Short mmCIF file of C-alpha atoms in Angstrom, two decimals:
data_model
loop_
_atom_site.label_atom_id
_atom_site.label_comp_id
_atom_site.label_asym_id
_atom_site.label_seq_id
_atom_site.Cartn_x
_atom_site.Cartn_y
_atom_site.Cartn_z
CA MET A 200 -10.10 -9.48 -12.63
CA THR A 201 -7.91 -6.35 -12.84
CA PRO A 202 -9.93 -3.31 -11.75
CA VAL A 203 -10.08 -0.46 -14.24
CA SER A 204 -10.61 3.21 -13.52
CA SER A 205 -14.29 4.09 -13.69
CA HIS A 206 -13.36 6.99 -15.97
CA SER A 207 -12.41 4.66 -18.79
CA PRO A 208 -15.60 2.73 -19.73
CA HIS A 209 -18.43 3.95 -21.94
CA GLY A 210 -16.24 6.20 -24.04
CA GLN A 211 -15.26 8.53 -21.21
CA SER A 212 -11.80 10.06 -21.35
CA PRO A 213 -9.18 8.28 -19.23
CA LEU A 214 -8.29 9.60 -15.80
CA ARG A 215 -5.25 11.91 -16.10
CA THR A 216 -2.84 11.77 -13.17
CA VAL A 217 0.50 13.39 -12.40
CA GLN A 218 2.94 11.63 -10.08
CA VAL A 219 5.42 14.05 -8.49
CA LEU A 220 8.72 12.68 -7.22
CA GLY A 221 11.67 14.56 -5.79
CA GLY A 222 15.19 13.17 -5.65
CA GLY A 223 13.36 10.30 -4.04
CA ASN A 224 14.80 7.48 -1.99
CA ALA A 225 14.86 3.97 -3.43
CA GLY A 226 11.57 3.04 -1.80
CA SER A 227 9.49 5.98 -3.06
CA SER A 228 11.06 5.90 -6.54
CA ALA A 229 10.41 2.18 -6.96
CA HIS A 230 6.87 2.68 -5.65
CA VAL A 231 6.16 5.37 -8.26
CA ARG A 232 7.49 3.10 -11.00
CA SER A 233 5.30 0.23 -9.80
CA LEU A 234 2.30 2.50 -9.41
CA ALA A 235 2.78 3.99 -12.88
CA ALA A 236 2.89 0.54 -14.50
CA GLY A 237 -0.20 -0.64 -12.65
CA LEU A 238 -2.22 2.50 -13.36
CA VAL A 239 -1.35 2.51 -17.07
CA ALA A 240 -2.43 -1.14 -17.27
CA ARG A 241 -5.81 -0.05 -15.85
CA GLY A 242 -6.40 2.65 -18.45
CA VAL A 243 -5.08 5.64 -16.49
CA LYS A 244 -2.90 8.27 -18.18
CA VAL A 245 0.18 8.81 -16.03
CA THR A 246 2.76 11.60 -16.20
CA VAL A 247 5.74 11.35 -13.86
CA CYS A 248 7.48 14.60 -12.89
CA ALA A 249 10.91 13.62 -11.62
CA PRO A 250 14.59 14.49 -12.12
CA PHE A 251 16.48 12.98 -15.08
CA ASP A 252 18.42 10.65 -12.76
CA ALA A 253 15.22 9.07 -11.46
CA GLU A 254 14.00 8.38 -14.99
CA ARG A 255 17.37 6.90 -15.95
CA ILE A 256 17.31 4.48 -13.02
CA TYR A 257 13.62 3.64 -12.78
CA ASP A 258 12.50 3.96 -16.44
CA PHE A 259 9.05 5.42 -15.90
CA THR A 260 8.55 5.67 -19.66
CA GLY A 261 9.24 1.94 -19.89
CA ALA A 262 6.24 1.48 -17.57
CA GLY A 263 4.05 3.35 -20.05
CA ALA A 264 4.11 6.76 -18.36
CA ASP A 265 5.16 10.09 -19.79
CA HIS A 266 8.19 11.59 -18.07
CA VAL A 267 8.64 15.33 -17.59
CA PRO A 268 12.02 16.29 -16.08
CA VAL A 269 11.50 18.56 -13.09
CA PRO A 270 14.52 19.29 -10.85
CA ARG A 271 14.43 18.59 -7.14
CA SER A 272 14.01 22.25 -6.36
CA SER A 273 11.30 24.59 -5.16
CA ASP A 274 12.59 27.58 -7.13
CA PRO A 275 10.05 29.54 -9.22
CA VAL A 276 11.18 28.00 -12.52
CA SER A 277 10.72 24.42 -11.29
CA VAL A 278 7.37 25.21 -9.67
CA ALA A 279 6.19 26.91 -12.88
CA ALA A 280 7.17 23.86 -14.92
CA LEU A 281 5.27 21.63 -12.52
CA ARG A 282 2.24 23.96 -12.60
CA THR A 283 2.12 23.66 -16.40
CA VAL A 284 2.12 19.86 -16.26
CA CYS A 285 -0.52 19.76 -13.53
CA ALA A 286 -2.86 22.16 -15.35
CA GLU A 287 -4.47 19.34 -17.35
CA ALA A 288 -4.47 16.73 -14.58
CA ASP A 289 -7.58 15.33 -12.93
CA LEU A 290 -5.50 14.45 -9.85
CA VAL A 291 -1.95 15.00 -8.59
CA HIS A 292 -0.17 12.45 -6.40
CA ALA A 293 3.05 13.54 -4.69
CA HIS A 294 5.55 11.30 -2.90
CA GLY A 295 7.70 12.55 -0.06
CA LEU A 296 7.82 15.88 1.77
CA HIS A 297 9.71 18.05 -0.73
CA ALA A 298 7.85 16.76 -3.79
CA SER A 299 4.56 17.30 -1.95
CA PHE A 300 5.52 20.85 -1.02
CA ARG A 301 6.32 21.66 -4.67
CA ALA A 302 3.03 20.10 -5.77
CA ALA A 303 1.14 22.20 -3.22
CA LEU A 304 2.84 25.34 -4.53
CA ALA A 305 2.06 24.36 -8.14
CA LEU A 306 -1.63 23.78 -7.37
CA GLY A 307 -2.05 26.84 -5.16
CA GLY A 308 -4.15 29.77 -6.35
CA ARG A 309 -6.02 27.85 -9.05
CA ARG A 310 -9.73 28.46 -9.58
CA VAL A 311 -10.36 24.77 -10.21
CA ARG A 312 -9.34 22.70 -7.18
CA THR A 313 -7.37 19.64 -8.29
CA PRO A 314 -7.25 16.86 -5.68
CA LEU A 315 -3.79 16.35 -4.17
CA VAL A 316 -2.92 12.93 -2.78
CA VAL A 317 0.27 12.72 -0.71
CA THR A 318 2.04 9.48 0.13
CA TRP A 319 4.22 9.83 3.22
CA HIS A 320 6.84 7.11 2.88
CA ASP A 321 9.02 8.37 5.73
CA ARG A 322 9.39 11.39 7.93
CA ALA A 323 12.32 13.73 7.35
CA HIS A 324 14.35 14.43 10.47
CA ALA A 325 16.76 17.23 11.32
CA GLU A 326 17.80 19.31 14.30
CA GLY A 327 17.81 23.04 14.90
CA ALA A 328 16.72 25.52 12.24
CA ARG A 329 16.45 22.88 9.52
CA GLY A 330 14.22 20.77 11.75
CA GLN A 331 11.94 23.77 12.32
CA LEU A 332 11.77 24.37 8.56
CA LEU A 333 10.81 20.75 7.92
CA ARG A 334 7.97 20.99 10.42
CA VAL A 335 6.70 24.14 8.68
CA LEU A 336 6.78 22.34 5.32
CA GLU A 337 4.95 19.37 6.81
CA ARG A 338 2.14 21.55 8.15
CA ARG A 339 1.83 23.30 4.78
CA VAL A 340 1.64 19.97 2.94
CA MET A 341 -0.85 18.42 5.37
CA LYS A 342 -3.14 21.45 5.03
CA ALA A 343 -2.99 21.36 1.23
CA ALA A 344 -3.48 17.60 0.77
CA THR A 345 -6.90 16.21 0.03
CA VAL A 346 -5.84 12.76 1.27
CA VAL A 347 -2.61 11.70 2.98
CA LEU A 348 -1.55 8.06 2.71
CA GLY A 349 0.88 7.01 5.43
CA ALA A 350 3.00 3.94 4.75
CA THR A 351 2.74 2.94 8.44
CA SER A 352 0.34 3.59 11.32
CA GLU A 353 2.95 5.84 12.93
CA LEU A 354 3.05 8.03 9.82
CA VAL A 355 -0.75 8.19 9.67
CA ASP A 356 -0.85 9.32 13.31
CA GLY A 357 1.86 11.87 12.60
CA ALA A 358 -0.05 13.23 9.61
CA ARG A 359 -3.18 13.69 11.73
CA ARG A 360 -1.23 15.46 14.47
CA THR A 361 0.31 17.75 11.85
CA GLY A 362 -3.08 18.83 10.51
CA ALA A 363 -4.09 16.39 7.77
CA ARG A 364 -7.84 16.54 7.07
CA ASP A 365 -7.98 12.94 5.80
CA ALA A 366 -5.12 10.56 6.67
CA ARG A 367 -5.32 6.86 5.87
CA LEU A 368 -3.06 3.83 6.06
CA GLY A 369 -1.63 3.13 2.63
CA PRO A 370 0.95 0.33 2.91
CA VAL A 371 3.43 0.33 0.06
CA ALA A 372 4.28 -2.97 -1.61
CA LEU A 373 7.90 -4.01 -2.08
CA PRO A 374 8.39 -3.62 -5.84
CA ALA A 375 10.89 -5.62 -7.83
CA ARG A 376 14.19 -3.79 -8.20
CA PRO A 377 14.45 -2.31 -11.72
CA ASP A 378 18.10 -3.35 -11.99
CA ARG A 379 17.36 -7.03 -11.38
CA PRO A 380 17.28 -9.33 -14.41
CA ALA A 381 14.06 -11.16 -15.19
CA GLY A 382 15.58 -14.51 -14.30
CA PRO A 383 17.96 -14.08 -11.36
CA GLU A 384 20.64 -16.61 -10.64
CA ASP A 385 19.90 -19.44 -8.23
CA PRO A 386 20.59 -17.98 -4.75
CA ASP A 387 22.11 -21.27 -3.58
CA ARG A 388 24.62 -21.11 -6.43
CA LEU A 389 25.21 -17.38 -6.03
CA ARG A 390 25.85 -17.51 -2.27
CA PRO A 391 29.38 -19.04 -2.32
CA LYS A 392 30.39 -16.73 -5.17
CA VAL A 393 29.39 -13.56 -3.29
CA ARG A 394 30.91 -14.81 -0.03
CA ALA A 395 34.18 -15.56 -1.79
CA GLU A 396 34.25 -12.06 -3.30
CA LEU A 397 33.77 -10.57 0.16
CA GLY A 398 36.46 -12.80 1.66
CA VAL A 399 33.99 -14.70 3.85
CA ILE A 400 34.64 -18.43 3.63
CA ASP A 401 34.55 -20.00 7.09
CA ARG A 402 33.03 -17.19 9.14
CA PRO A 403 29.52 -15.73 9.51
CA LEU A 404 28.47 -12.83 7.28
CA LEU A 405 26.29 -10.05 8.73
CA VAL A 406 24.83 -7.49 6.31
CA ALA A 407 23.45 -4.00 6.99
CA VAL A 408 22.12 -1.70 4.28
CA GLY A 409 21.30 2.00 4.39
CA SER A 410 22.70 5.51 4.09
CA LEU A 411 25.52 6.37 6.48
CA GLU A 412 23.55 8.90 8.53
CA PRO A 413 23.13 9.35 12.29
CA HIS A 414 19.62 7.88 12.59
CA ARG A 415 20.77 4.59 11.04
CA GLY A 416 22.54 3.67 14.27
CA TYR A 417 25.84 2.57 12.77
CA ASP A 418 27.68 3.84 15.84
CA VAL A 419 25.64 1.29 17.78
CA LEU A 420 26.55 -1.35 15.21
CA LEU A 421 30.27 -0.64 15.67
CA ASP A 422 29.90 -0.78 19.46
CA ALA A 423 28.31 -4.22 19.07
CA ALA A 424 31.07 -5.32 16.69
CA ARG A 425 33.55 -4.97 19.56
CA VAL A 426 31.81 -7.97 21.14
CA TRP A 427 31.66 -9.99 17.91
CA ARG A 428 35.39 -9.65 17.21
CA ARG A 429 35.99 -11.87 20.27
CA LEU A 430 34.02 -14.73 18.71
CA ASP A 431 35.81 -17.60 17.00
CA PRO A 432 35.42 -17.26 14.10
CA ALA A 433 34.61 -13.56 14.23
CA PRO A 434 31.77 -12.62 11.89
CA LEU A 435 32.36 -10.07 9.15
CA VAL A 436 29.93 -7.15 9.06
CA VAL A 437 29.35 -5.69 5.59
CA VAL A 438 27.65 -2.28 5.44
CA ALA A 439 26.26 -1.22 2.04
CA GLY A 440 25.52 2.48 1.75
CA GLU A 441 27.06 5.93 1.49
CA GLY A 442 26.65 9.10 3.48
CA PRO A 443 28.22 11.85 5.56
CA LEU A 444 29.41 9.54 8.36
CA ARG A 445 31.71 7.42 6.16
CA GLY A 446 34.91 9.10 7.34
CA GLU A 447 33.97 8.92 11.01
CA LEU A 448 32.88 5.27 10.78
CA GLN A 449 35.93 4.23 8.78
CA GLY A 450 38.17 5.92 11.35
CA ARG A 451 36.58 3.90 14.14
CA ILE A 452 36.79 0.64 12.18
CA GLU A 453 40.50 1.09 11.56
CA GLY A 454 41.34 2.56 14.96
CA GLU A 455 39.54 -0.16 16.92
CA GLY A 456 40.30 -3.08 14.59
CA LEU A 457 36.62 -3.90 14.07
CA PRO A 458 35.51 -6.70 11.71
CA VAL A 459 33.42 -4.30 9.63
CA VAL A 460 33.72 -3.35 5.94
CA LEU A 461 32.05 -0.35 4.34
CA VAL A 462 31.38 -1.35 0.74
CA GLY A 463 29.61 1.82 -0.42
CA SER A 464 26.45 1.99 -2.47
CA ARG A 465 25.61 -1.33 -4.10
CA ASP A 466 23.14 -2.36 -6.78
CA ASP A 467 23.36 -6.03 -5.75
CA VAL A 468 21.71 -5.85 -2.31
CA PRO A 469 19.58 -8.97 -3.00
CA ASP A 470 22.80 -10.87 -3.73
CA LEU A 471 24.41 -9.63 -0.52
CA LEU A 472 21.37 -10.73 1.46
CA ALA A 473 21.31 -14.12 -0.27
CA ALA A 474 24.88 -14.63 0.96
CA ALA A 475 24.26 -13.39 4.51
CA ASP A 476 23.78 -15.40 7.68
CA LEU A 477 21.99 -12.48 9.37
CA ALA A 478 20.65 -9.07 8.33
CA LEU A 479 21.08 -6.15 10.74
CA LEU A 480 18.95 -3.00 11.08
CA PRO A 481 20.29 -0.97 14.03
CA SER A 482 18.25 2.18 13.27
CA ARG A 483 17.25 4.52 16.06
CA ARG A 484 14.42 5.92 13.91
CA GLU A 485 12.54 4.04 11.17
CA PRO A 486 8.97 5.38 10.77
CA GLY A 487 8.51 4.04 7.22
CA ARG A 488 8.44 0.54 5.74
CA SER A 489 12.12 -0.41 5.83
CA LEU A 490 13.32 -1.78 2.50
CA LEU A 491 16.03 -3.84 4.18
CA ALA A 492 13.55 -5.46 6.58
CA GLN A 493 11.23 -6.34 3.70
CA GLU A 494 13.99 -7.69 1.48
CA ALA A 495 15.55 -9.69 4.32
CA LEU A 496 12.29 -11.43 5.17
CA HIS A 497 11.53 -12.07 1.49
CA ALA A 498 15.01 -13.59 1.13
CA ARG A 499 14.45 -15.74 4.26
CA VAL A 500 17.41 -14.15 6.04
CA PRO A 501 17.05 -13.87 9.84
CA LEU A 502 16.79 -10.21 10.84
CA VAL A 503 17.97 -8.44 14.00
CA ALA A 504 16.49 -4.94 14.21
CA GLY A 505 15.95 -2.07 16.57
CA ALA A 506 12.29 -1.89 17.60
CA ALA A 507 11.99 1.63 16.22
CA GLY A 508 9.09 3.34 14.48
CA GLY A 509 7.29 1.13 12.00
CA ILE A 510 9.56 -1.91 12.37
CA PRO A 511 7.49 -3.89 14.91
CA GLU A 512 4.32 -3.34 12.85
CA LEU A 513 6.12 -4.42 9.68
CA VAL A 514 7.89 -7.58 10.88
CA GLY A 515 5.66 -8.84 13.68
CA ASP A 516 7.28 -11.85 15.37
CA ALA A 517 9.46 -12.64 12.36
CA ALA A 518 12.61 -10.87 13.61
CA GLU A 519 14.71 -10.46 16.73
CA LEU A 520 13.81 -6.99 18.00
CA VAL A 521 16.05 -5.09 20.42
CA PRO A 522 15.72 -1.67 22.07
CA PRO A 523 16.89 1.05 19.63
CA GLY A 524 20.35 2.37 20.46
CA ASP A 525 21.21 -0.55 22.78
CA ALA A 526 24.53 -1.93 21.55
CA ARG A 527 24.71 -4.66 24.20
CA ALA A 528 21.23 -5.97 23.32
CA LEU A 529 22.14 -5.96 19.61
CA ALA A 530 25.41 -7.78 20.26
CA ASP A 531 23.77 -10.39 22.51
CA ALA A 532 20.94 -11.07 20.03
CA VAL A 533 23.43 -11.71 17.23
CA VAL A 534 25.57 -13.99 19.41
CA ARG A 535 22.50 -16.00 20.42
CA LEU A 536 21.28 -16.38 16.84
CA LEU A 537 24.65 -17.43 15.48
CA ALA A 538 24.74 -20.20 18.10
CA ASP A 539 21.16 -21.33 17.50
CA PRO A 540 20.45 -22.72 14.01
CA ALA A 541 16.97 -23.89 15.09
CA ARG A 542 16.00 -20.32 16.01
CA ARG A 543 17.33 -19.06 12.67
CA ASP A 544 15.19 -21.65 10.87
CA GLU A 545 12.18 -20.57 12.94
CA LEU A 546 12.69 -16.93 11.95
CA ARG A 547 12.92 -17.92 8.28
CA GLU A 548 9.56 -19.67 8.49
CA ARG A 549 7.96 -16.82 10.40
CA GLY A 550 9.38 -14.40 7.84
CA ALA A 551 7.72 -16.30 5.01
CA ARG A 552 4.37 -16.12 6.83
CA GLN A 553 4.80 -12.43 7.58
CA THR A 554 5.59 -11.47 3.99
CA ALA A 555 2.39 -13.20 2.90
CA THR A 556 0.44 -10.62 4.93
CA TRP A 557 2.02 -7.65 3.14
CA PRO A 558 0.20 -5.98 0.24
CA THR A 559 1.12 -7.02 -3.28
CA GLU A 560 1.88 -4.46 -5.98
CA ASP A 561 -1.51 -5.23 -7.53
CA GLU A 562 -3.33 -4.65 -4.25
CA THR A 563 -1.45 -1.39 -3.70
CA VAL A 564 -2.41 -0.09 -7.14
CA ALA A 565 -6.05 -1.13 -6.63
CA GLN A 566 -6.23 0.75 -3.32
CA VAL A 567 -4.71 3.89 -4.80
CA LEU A 568 -7.01 3.74 -7.81
CA SER A 569 -10.08 3.44 -5.58
CA ILE A 570 -9.00 6.66 -3.83
CA TYR A 571 -8.45 8.39 -7.16
CA ASP A 572 -11.96 7.47 -8.28
CA GLU A 573 -13.41 8.55 -4.95
CA LEU A 574 -11.84 12.00 -5.32
CA THR A 575 -12.57 12.57 -9.01
CA GLN A 576 -16.03 11.10 -9.56
CA PRO A 577 -18.74 13.74 -9.95
CA THR A 578 -21.15 13.98 -7.04
CA PRO A 579 -24.56 12.65 -8.16
CA LEU A 580 -27.44 15.09 -8.09
CA LEU A 581 -30.17 14.22 -5.59
#
């Protein structure tokens, strides 16, 4: 039976919640869309405060929520707009550091204390002055939050160290991509089509997905590709994503003759994975629940990943894990897997078992709703 908010029965008014989202990465935006749909189905009134672009891509109104456009900014006008929306809310739930900081500002100074739930999907990272600013924002958010939900144990521990009064593990389900049709093509039929488009006919295809930023470890990936280019046939590495390192990476690819192609941002990542022989996650830092790792295991694609952050907890024994930043270990693991079809089959089976242990969207919504009710139910008189 689908649990319903305890505010709804017996003629009580429905629970009113505001979900606050910043620019949002794909994981947090898809999570808010999934959460909105599940909460609305359980009788909760949901308003999503997010930029226009997020609504255009994730269609929160299509999930039954109200959408209020609020820019990804902490300027007084944006905070005032958010404060107006939150004034009638029973509970505010913010996702990500910057959205949580704006929510804390919007709720500050009110006579009636509105519970603030924060979901920490990932931990922002920067060096120097910006890094110091991020740590200040984190401490402010942790102090203001009534409950912090960390997507991984590492994030929960980090929230507690940063001053959270109540930090709990809140794993985030892998929602369906909003741009995927209801009835996707048969992966077995799609695979040769995608491989042909990428120019991969009689050679292995390795796929990596993620923004082209330093912590993603693409320099390590290119170092490993020097080894793979000596194989016969040499595998092609396809990297889907955009970011500030594109020019530097492209220069290395061309200058060193590496079998790597940067294909930019793609909305067909499931298709790329369906066509791949291996998925690669060379990240040096990955505290959250990696979307690529989840999608690779769901697609039964063997994964080679750096054992960074939340990756070991997420994948268990269903992937080849290597020391983060170790190009030789990454290269050797890929060479071994390409030469060992039995091991690849074993990883596919382990991946299927591992994904069965992850929370479903329904379970995620039920957990969040139980926290909402815990924070908003009146305390009984003794």
